[in-house]
C-alpha positions as a printed NumPy array, in Angstrom:
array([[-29.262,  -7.01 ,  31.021],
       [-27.569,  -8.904,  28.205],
       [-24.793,  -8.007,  26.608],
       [-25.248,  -7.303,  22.524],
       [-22.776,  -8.542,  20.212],
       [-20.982,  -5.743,  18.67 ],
       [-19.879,  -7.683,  15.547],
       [-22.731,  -7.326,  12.759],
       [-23.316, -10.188,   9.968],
       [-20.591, -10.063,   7.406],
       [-22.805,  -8.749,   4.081],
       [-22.263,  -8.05 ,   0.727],
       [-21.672,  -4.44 ,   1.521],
       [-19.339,  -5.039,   4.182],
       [-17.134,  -7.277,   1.68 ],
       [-16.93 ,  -4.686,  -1.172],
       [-15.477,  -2.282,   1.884],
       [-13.262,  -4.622,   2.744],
       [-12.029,  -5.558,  -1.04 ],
       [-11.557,  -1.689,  -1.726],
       [ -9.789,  -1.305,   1.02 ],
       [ -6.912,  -4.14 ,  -0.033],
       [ -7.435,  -3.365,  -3.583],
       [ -6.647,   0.168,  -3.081],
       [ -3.971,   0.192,  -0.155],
       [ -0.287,   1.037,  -1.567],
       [  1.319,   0.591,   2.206],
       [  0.185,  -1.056,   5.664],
       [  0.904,  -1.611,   8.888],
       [  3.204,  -4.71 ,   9.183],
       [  2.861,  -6.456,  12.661],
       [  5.297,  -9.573,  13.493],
       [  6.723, -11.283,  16.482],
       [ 10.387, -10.114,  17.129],
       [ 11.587, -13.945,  17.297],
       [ 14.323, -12.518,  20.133],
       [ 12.076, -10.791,  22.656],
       [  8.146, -12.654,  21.593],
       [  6.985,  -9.024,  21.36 ],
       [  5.235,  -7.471,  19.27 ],
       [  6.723,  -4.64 ,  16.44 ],
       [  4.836,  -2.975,  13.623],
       [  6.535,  -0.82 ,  10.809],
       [  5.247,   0.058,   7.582],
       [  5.83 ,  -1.894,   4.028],
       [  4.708,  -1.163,   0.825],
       [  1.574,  -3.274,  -0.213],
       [  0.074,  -4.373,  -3.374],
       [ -2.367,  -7.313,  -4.698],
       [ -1.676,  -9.87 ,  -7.377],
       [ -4.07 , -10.665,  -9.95 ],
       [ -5.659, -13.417,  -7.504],
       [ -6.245, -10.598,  -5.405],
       [ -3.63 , -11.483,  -2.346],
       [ -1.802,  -8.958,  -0.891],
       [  2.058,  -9.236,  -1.776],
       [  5.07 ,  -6.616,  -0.252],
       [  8.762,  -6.555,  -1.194],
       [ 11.479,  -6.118,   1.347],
       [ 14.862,  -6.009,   2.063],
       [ 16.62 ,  -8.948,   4.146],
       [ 18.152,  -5.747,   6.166],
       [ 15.217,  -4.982,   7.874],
       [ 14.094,  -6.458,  11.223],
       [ 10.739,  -7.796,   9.96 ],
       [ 11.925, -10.524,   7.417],
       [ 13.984, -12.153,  10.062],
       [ 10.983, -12.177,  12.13 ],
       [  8.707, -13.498,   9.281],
       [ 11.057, -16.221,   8.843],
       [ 10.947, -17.115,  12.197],
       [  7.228, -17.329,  12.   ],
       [  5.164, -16.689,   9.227],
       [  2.213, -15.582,  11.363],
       [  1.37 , -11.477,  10.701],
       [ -1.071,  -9.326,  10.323],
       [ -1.609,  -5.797,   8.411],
       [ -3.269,  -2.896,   9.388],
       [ -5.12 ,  -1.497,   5.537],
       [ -7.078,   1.966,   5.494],
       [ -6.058,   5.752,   6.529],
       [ -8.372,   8.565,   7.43 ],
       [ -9.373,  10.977,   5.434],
       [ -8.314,  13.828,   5.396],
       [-11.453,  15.66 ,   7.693],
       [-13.243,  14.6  ,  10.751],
       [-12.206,  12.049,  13.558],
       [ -9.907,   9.273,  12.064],
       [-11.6  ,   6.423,  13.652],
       [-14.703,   7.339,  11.618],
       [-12.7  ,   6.281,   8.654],
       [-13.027,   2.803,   7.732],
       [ -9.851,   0.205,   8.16 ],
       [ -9.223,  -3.327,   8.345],
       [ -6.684,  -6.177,  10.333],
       [ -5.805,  -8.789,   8.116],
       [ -4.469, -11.858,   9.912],
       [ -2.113, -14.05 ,   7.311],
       [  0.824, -16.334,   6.974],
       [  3.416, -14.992,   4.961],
       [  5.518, -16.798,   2.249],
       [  9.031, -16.023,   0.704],
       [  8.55 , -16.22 ,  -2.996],
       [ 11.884, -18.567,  -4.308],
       [ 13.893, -15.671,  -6.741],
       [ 14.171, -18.124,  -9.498],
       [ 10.271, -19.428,  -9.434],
       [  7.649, -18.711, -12.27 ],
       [  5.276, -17.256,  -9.543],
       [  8.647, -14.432,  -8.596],
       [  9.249, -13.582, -12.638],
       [  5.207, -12.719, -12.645],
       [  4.83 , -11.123,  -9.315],
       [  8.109,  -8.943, -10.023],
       [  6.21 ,  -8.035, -13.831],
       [  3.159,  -6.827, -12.087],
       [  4.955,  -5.066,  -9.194],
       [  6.653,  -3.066, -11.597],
       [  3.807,  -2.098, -13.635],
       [  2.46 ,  -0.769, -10.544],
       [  5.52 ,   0.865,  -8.593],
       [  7.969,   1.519, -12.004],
       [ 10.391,   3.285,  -9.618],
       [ 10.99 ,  -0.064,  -7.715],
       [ 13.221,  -1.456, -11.063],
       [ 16.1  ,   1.029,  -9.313],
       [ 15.737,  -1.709,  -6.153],
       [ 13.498,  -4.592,  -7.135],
       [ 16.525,  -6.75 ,  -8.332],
       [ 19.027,  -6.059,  -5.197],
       [ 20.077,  -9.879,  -4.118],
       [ 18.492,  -8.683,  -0.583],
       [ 14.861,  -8.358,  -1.449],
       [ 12.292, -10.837,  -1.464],
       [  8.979, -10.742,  -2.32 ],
       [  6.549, -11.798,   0.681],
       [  2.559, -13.32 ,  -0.603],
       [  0.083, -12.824,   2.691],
       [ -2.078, -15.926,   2.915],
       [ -5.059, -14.371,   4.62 ],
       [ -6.699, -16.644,   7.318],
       [ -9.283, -13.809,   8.296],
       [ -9.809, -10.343,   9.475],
       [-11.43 ,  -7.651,  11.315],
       [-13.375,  -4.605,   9.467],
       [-14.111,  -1.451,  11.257],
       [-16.16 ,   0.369,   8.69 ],
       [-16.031,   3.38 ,  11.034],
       [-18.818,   3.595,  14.317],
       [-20.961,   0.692,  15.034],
       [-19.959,  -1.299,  11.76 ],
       [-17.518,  -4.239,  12.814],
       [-17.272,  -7.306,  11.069],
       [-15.643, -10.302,  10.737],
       [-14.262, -11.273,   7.567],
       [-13.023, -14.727,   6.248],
       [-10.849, -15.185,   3.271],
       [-13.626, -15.842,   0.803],
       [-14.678, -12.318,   1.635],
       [-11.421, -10.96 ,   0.83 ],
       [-11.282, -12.088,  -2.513],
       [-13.307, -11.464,  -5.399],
       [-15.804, -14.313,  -6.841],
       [-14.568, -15.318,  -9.678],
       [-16.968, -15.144, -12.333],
       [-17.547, -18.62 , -13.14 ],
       [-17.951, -19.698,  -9.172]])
């Protein structure tokens, strides 16, 4: 008997799912490498997308997951939360496997993200400006969707993102 491959094609369903579930996500799962021990530790950040559609997060240089993203840049986040009725892994959710990037505080691409962050999250101008936080851009390199039972895919980064409307 052979084995069937539980990963269906990647279609244009499956990538609105996946897009919905960035687009709409206001935290995730965080998962780095503690640089000291090689394991693994996941906490929770705040999440948002920039115009371009990559997912973006502000933290504080107190917190044990910068020093591990600058120790290596390789992550991944956890989008999606069940609903609230019925079994939670019938709800749909997605791994996103990027390379995060430290945004330089005095760079065009920081003065934009911070505008747009705060038109989002107004509450983060008490905090946004503290000489301790950073603002992180995930480069997705892929991901897994789980759009609940039976409906796994594999996603690239030119799923994640929206065509552009002249592509």
């Amino acid at each position: 008997m052979t084995k069937s491959d539980p990963i269906r094609p990647t279609d244009a369903d499956a990538r609105a799912l996946a897009r919905d579930l960035l687009s709409s996500a206001t935290y995730a799962a965080l998962a780095v490498t503690d640089p000291a021990t090689r394991t693994p530790s996941v906490t929770r950040v705040a999440l948002a997308t920039a115009p371009d559609g990559m997912p973006f997060t502000l933290i504080s240089d107190l917190s044990s997951h910068t020093g591990a993203l600058q120790a290596d840049a390789h992550c991944a986040l956890l989008v999606g939360e069940p609903g609230d009725k019925g079994d939670p892994l019938t709800h749909p959710r997605m791994t996103l496997h990027a390379k995060a990037s430290f945004l330089e505080r005095d760079s065009d691409e920081h003065a934009q993200t911070r505008a747009h962050y705060l038109s989002l999250r107004p509450k983060a101008k008490l905090y946004v400006d503290f000489p301790d936080f950073s603002f992180v851009r995930f480069k997705m390199t892929g991901g897994l969707l789980n759009g609940g039972f039976g409906k796994a895919f594999h996603l690239t980064p030119d799923d994640l993102l929206a065509p552009t409307p002249f592509a």
